Tab-separated table of C-alpha atoms in Angstrom:
chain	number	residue	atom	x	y	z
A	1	UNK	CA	-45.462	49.602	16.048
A	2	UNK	CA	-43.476	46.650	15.248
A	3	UNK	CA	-44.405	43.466	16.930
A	4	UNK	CA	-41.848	41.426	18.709
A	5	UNK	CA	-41.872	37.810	20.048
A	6	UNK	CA	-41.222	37.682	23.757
A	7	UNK	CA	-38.161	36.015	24.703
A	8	UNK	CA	-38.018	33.221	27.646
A	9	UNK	CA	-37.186	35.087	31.413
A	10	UNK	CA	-33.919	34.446	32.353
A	11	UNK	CA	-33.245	32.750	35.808
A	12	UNK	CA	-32.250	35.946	37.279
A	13	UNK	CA	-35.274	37.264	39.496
A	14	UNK	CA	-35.823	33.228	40.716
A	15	UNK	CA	-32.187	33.683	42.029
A	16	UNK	CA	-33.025	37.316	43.753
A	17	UNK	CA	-36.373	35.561	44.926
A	18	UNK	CA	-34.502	32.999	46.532
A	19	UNK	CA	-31.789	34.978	48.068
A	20	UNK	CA	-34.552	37.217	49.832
A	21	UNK	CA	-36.195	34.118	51.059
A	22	UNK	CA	-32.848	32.735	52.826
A	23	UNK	CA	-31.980	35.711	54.064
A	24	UNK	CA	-35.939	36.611	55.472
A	25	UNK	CA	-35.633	33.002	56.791
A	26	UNK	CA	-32.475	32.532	58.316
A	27	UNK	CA	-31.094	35.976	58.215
A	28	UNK	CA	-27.501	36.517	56.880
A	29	UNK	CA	-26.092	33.432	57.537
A	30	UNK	CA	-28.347	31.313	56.042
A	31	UNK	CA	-27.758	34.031	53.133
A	32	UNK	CA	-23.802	33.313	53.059
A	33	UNK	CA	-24.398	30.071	53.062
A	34	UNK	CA	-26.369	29.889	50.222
A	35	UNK	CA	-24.291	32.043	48.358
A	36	UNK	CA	-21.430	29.742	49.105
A	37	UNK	CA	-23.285	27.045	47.761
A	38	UNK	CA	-23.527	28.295	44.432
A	39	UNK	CA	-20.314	29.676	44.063
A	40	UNK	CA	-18.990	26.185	44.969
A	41	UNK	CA	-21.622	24.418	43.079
A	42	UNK	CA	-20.540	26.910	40.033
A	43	UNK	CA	-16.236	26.287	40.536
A	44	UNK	CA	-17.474	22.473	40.734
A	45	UNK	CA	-19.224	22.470	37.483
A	46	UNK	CA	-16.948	24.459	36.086
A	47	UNK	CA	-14.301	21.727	36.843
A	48	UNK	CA	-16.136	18.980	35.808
A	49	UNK	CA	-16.694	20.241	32.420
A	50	UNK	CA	-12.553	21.299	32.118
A	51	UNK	CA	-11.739	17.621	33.541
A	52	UNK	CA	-14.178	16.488	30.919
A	53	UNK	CA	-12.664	18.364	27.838
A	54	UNK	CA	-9.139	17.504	28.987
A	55	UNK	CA	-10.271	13.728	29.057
A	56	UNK	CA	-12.082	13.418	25.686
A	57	UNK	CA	-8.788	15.545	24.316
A	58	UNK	CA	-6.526	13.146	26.048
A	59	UNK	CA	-8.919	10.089	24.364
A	60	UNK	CA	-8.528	11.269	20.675
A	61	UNK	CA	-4.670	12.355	20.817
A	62	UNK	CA	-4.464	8.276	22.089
A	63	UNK	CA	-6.713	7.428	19.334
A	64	UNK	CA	-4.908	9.522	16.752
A	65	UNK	CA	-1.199	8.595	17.727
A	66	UNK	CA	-2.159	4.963	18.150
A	67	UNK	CA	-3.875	5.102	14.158
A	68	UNK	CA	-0.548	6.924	13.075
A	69	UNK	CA	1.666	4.196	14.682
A	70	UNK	CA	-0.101	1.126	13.388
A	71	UNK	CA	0.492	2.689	9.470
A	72	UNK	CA	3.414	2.883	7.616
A	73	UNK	CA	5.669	6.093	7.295
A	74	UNK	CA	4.827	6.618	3.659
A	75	UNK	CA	1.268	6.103	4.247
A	76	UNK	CA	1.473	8.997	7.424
A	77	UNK	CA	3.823	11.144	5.164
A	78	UNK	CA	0.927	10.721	1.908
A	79	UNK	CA	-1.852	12.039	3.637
A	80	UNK	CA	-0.032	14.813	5.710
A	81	UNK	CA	0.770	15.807	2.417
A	82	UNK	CA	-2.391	15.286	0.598
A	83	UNK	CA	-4.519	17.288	3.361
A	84	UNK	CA	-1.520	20.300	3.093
A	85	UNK	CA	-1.756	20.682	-0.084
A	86	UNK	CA	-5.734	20.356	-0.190
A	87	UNK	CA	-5.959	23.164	2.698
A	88	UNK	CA	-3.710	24.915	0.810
A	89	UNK	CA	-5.416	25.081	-2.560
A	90	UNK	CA	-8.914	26.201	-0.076
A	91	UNK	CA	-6.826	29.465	1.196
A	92	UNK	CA	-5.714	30.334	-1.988
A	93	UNK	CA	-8.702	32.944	-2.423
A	94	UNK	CA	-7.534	34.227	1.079
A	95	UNK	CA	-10.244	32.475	3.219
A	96	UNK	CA	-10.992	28.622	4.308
A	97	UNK	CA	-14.976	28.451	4.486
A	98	UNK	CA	-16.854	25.976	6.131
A	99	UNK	CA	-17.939	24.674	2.917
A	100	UNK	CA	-14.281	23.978	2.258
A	101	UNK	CA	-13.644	22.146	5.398
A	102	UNK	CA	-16.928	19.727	4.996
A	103	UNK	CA	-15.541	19.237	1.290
A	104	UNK	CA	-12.666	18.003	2.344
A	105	UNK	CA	-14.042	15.743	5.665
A	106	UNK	CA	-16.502	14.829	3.147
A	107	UNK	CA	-14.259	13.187	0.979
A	108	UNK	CA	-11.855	11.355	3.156
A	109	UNK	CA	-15.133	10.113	4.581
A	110	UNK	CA	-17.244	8.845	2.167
A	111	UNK	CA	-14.823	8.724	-0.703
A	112	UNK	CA	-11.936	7.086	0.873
A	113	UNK	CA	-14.503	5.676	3.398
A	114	UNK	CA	-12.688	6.465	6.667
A	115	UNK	CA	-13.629	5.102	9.881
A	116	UNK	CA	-13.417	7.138	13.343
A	117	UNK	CA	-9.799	7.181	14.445
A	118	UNK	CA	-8.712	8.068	10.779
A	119	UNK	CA	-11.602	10.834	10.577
A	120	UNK	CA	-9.899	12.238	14.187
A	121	UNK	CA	-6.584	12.182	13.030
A	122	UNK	CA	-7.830	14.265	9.363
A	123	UNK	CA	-9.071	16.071	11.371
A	124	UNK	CA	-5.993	17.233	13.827
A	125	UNK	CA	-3.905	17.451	10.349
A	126	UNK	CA	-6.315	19.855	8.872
A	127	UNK	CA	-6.247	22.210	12.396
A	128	UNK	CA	-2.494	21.692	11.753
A	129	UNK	CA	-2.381	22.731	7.969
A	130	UNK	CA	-4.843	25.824	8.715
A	131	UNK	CA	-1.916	27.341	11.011
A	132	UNK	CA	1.081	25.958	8.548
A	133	UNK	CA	3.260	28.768	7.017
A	134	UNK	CA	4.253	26.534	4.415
A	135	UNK	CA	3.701	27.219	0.841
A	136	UNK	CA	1.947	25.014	-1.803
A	137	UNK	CA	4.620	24.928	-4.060
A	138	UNK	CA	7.108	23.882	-1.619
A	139	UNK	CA	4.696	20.966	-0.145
A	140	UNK	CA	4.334	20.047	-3.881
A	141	UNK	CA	7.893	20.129	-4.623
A	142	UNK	CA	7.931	17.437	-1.198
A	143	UNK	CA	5.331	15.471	-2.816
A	144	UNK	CA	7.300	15.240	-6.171
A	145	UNK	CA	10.308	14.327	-4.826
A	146	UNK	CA	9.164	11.966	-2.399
A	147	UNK	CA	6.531	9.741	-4.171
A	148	UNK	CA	6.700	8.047	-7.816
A	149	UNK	CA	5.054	9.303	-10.602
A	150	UNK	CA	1.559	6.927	-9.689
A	151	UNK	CA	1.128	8.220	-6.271
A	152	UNK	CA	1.347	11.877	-8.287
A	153	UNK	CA	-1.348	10.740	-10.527
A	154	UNK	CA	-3.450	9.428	-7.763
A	155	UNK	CA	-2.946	12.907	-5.957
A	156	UNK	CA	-4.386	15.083	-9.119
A	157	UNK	CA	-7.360	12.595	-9.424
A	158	UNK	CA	-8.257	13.133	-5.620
A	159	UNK	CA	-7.693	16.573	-6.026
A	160	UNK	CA	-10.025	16.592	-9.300
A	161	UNK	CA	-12.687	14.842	-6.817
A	162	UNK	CA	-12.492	17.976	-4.503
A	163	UNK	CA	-12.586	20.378	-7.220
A	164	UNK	CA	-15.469	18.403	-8.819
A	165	UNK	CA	-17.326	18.667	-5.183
A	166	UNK	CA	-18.461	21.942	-6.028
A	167	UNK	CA	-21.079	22.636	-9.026
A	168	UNK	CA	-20.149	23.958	-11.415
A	169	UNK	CA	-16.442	23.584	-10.556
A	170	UNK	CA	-14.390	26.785	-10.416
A	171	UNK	CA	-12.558	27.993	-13.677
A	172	UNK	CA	-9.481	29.349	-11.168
A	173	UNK	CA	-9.271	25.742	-9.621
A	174	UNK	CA	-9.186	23.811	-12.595
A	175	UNK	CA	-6.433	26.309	-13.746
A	176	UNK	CA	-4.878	25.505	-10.044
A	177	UNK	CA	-5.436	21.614	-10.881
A	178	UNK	CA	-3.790	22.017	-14.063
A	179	UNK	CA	-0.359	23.573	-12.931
A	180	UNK	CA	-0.246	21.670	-10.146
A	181	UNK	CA	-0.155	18.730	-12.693
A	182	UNK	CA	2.666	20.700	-14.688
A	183	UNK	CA	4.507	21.203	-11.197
A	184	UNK	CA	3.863	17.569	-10.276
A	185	UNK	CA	5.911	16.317	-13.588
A	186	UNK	CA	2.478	14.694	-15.013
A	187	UNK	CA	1.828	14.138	-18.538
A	188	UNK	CA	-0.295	16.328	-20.592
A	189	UNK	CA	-1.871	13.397	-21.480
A	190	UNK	CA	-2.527	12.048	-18.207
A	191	UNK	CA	-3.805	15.619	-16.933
A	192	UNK	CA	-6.267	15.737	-19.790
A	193	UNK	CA	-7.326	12.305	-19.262
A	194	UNK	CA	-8.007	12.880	-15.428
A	195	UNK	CA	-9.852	16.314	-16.450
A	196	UNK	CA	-11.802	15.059	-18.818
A	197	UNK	CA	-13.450	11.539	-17.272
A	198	UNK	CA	-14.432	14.175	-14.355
A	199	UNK	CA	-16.117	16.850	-16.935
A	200	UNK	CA	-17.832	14.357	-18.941
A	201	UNK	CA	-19.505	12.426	-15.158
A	202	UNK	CA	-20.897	16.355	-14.485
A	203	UNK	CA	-21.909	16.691	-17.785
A	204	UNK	CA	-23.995	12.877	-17.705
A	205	UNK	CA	-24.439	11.532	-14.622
A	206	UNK	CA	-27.583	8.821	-16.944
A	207	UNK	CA	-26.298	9.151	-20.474
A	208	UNK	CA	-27.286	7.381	-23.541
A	209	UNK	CA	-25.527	5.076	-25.536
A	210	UNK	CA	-23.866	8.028	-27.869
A	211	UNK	CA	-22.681	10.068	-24.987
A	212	UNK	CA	-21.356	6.938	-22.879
A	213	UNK	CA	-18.812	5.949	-25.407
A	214	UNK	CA	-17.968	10.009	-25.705
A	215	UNK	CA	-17.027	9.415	-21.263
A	216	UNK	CA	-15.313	5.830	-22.269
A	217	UNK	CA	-13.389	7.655	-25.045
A	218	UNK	CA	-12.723	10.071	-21.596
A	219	UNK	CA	-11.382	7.787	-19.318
A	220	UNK	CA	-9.169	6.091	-21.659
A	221	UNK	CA	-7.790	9.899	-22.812
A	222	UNK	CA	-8.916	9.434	-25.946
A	223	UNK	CA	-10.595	11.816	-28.785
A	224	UNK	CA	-13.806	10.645	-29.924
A	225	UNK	CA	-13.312	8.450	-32.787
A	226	UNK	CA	-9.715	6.689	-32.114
A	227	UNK	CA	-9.501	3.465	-33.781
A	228	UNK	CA	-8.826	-0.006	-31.584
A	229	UNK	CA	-5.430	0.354	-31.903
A	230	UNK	CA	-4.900	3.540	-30.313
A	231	UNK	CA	-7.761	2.272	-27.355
A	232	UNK	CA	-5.653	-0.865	-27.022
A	233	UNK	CA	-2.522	1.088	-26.786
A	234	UNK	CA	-4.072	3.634	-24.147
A	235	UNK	CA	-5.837	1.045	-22.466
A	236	UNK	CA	-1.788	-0.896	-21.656
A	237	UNK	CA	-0.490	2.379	-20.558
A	238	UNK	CA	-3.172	3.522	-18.034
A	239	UNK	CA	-3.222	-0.754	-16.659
A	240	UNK	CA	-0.119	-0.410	-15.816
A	241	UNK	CA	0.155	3.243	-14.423
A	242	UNK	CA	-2.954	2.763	-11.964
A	243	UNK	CA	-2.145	-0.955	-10.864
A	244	UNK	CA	-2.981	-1.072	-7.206
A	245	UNK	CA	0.266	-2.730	-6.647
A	246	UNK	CA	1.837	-0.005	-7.530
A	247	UNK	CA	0.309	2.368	-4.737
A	248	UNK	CA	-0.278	-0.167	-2.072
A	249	UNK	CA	2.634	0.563	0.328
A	250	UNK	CA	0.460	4.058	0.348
A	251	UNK	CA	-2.398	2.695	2.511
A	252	UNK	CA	-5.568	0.111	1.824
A	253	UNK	CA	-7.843	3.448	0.939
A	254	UNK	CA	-5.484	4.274	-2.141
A	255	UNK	CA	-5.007	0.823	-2.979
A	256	UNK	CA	-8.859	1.174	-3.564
A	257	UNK	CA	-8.685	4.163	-5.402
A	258	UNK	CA	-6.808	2.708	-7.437
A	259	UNK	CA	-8.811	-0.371	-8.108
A	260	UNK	CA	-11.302	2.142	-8.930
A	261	UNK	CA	-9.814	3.644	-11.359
A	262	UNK	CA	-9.187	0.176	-12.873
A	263	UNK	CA	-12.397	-0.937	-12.778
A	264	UNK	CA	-13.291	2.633	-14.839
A	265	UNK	CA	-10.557	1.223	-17.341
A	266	UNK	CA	-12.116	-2.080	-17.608
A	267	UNK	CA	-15.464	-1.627	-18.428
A	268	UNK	CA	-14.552	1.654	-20.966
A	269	UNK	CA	-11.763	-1.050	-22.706
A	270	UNK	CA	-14.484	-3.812	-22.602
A	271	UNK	CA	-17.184	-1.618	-23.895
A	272	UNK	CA	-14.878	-1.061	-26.942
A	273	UNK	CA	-13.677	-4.336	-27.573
A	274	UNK	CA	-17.467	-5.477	-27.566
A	275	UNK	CA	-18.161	-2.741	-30.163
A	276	UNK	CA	-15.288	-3.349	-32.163
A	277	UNK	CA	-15.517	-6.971	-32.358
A	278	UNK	CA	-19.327	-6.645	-33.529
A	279	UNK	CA	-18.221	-4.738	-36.377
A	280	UNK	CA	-15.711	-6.986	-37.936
């Protein structure tokens, strides 16, 4: 015979034990008295704890709509846009897991380091996308013809981060990532370049000096090999395209991705002109 672990006894027989000794003790109405007690005792806790849901619901809605007032309307309309689409691209297999969901808090938490309010009202939009019947294409279509072709590019790269969450990333997604580029108007180029910085950081997180300059050829878009000209010449195109200037009406947490992403730019362009300048 199997053993089993006995569980912990309910409160049930203390409650019978009790209601034998009110009613051996007082007789019935001592029994109906107690009996009233803990049906009022229960409809008051019970009340307590729907007044107390209804207040800590009423608190975040305040927190959330006073967050969403104090941005701007194409910051608000970016990231209702940016969470669609991101919910939308997690359903496309059918199912949003719970992996999903923490992939996504995950990274407007720690990678666009948001605070409280901002985490509440990610999270409302999220419950909101979940139920959405609208399509990806037709939120991506939105996002196209609503926001310049920077914003697009800083979309793909923080949907590349998502993607990149998961190890190794999935062969469907990056196919997903790379259409999504094609529907966003995107460059080849630019799509390759995004693709690429992220598959060389999983490939070396601590490289060596060889395989660095293979990521810094990477982030610039480059083959290996490209002379200084054609590094100088990539290096122009992506300073101007990710200029934080360029996305700041979006928000201070894209403004810092995209100082970032300069800051990537810099020190693969400075490693270069070091290298370059040595060997004249």
């Amino acid at each position: 015979m199997e053993y089993r672990q006995h569980n912990q006894p309910g409160c049930g027989g203390c409650l019978l034990l009790l209601a034998l000794l009110a009613l051996v003790t007082g007789g019935a109405p001592a029994l109906l008295n107690l009996l009233g007690f803990l049906f009022y005792s229960g409809l008051a806790g019970l009340l307590v704890l729907v007044g107390g849901f209804w207040a800590f619901t009423y608190y975040i809605q305040r927190r959330v709509s006073t967050y969403e007032s104090s941005q701007t309307e194409s910051h608000n309309r970016f990231v209702f846009l940016l969470v669609n689409i991101l919910v939308k691209i997690a359903q496309a297999d059918g199912h949003f897991s719970r992996a999903e969901l923490n992939a996504i808090l995950t990274f407007f938490q720690v990678h666009l380091r948001y605070n409280q309010d901002q985490m509440y009202w990610v999270k409302q939009l999220v419950k909101d996308a979940r139920n959405a019947e609208t399509d990806l294409r037709g939120l991506l279509e939105e996002f196209r013809a609503n926001f310049a072709y920077e914003p697009r590019l800083i979309l793909l790269e923080l949907i590349y981060q998502i993607i990149y969450t998961k190890q190794p990333p999935p062969e469907n997604e990056l196919r997903q990532a790379r259409a999504i580029a094609q529907l966003l108007e995107i460059s080849v180029y630019d799509q390759r370049t995004i693709e690429a910085k992220y598959m060389y950081r999983q490939r070396q997180e601590a490289a060596s000096a060889g395989n660095l300059e293979e990521q810094y050829y990477a982030v610039l878009g480059l083959e290996k090999g490209a002379d200084f000209v054609e590094i100088k010449k990539a290096y122009r195109k992506l300073s101007m395209q990710y200029h934080p200037d360029k996305v700041g009406h979006l928000g201070e947490e894209f403004k810092k991705v995209a100082e970032e992403k300069m800051k990537e730019i810099n020190v693969a362009y400075g490693y270069f002109e070091k290298k370059f300048a040595g060997g004249r």
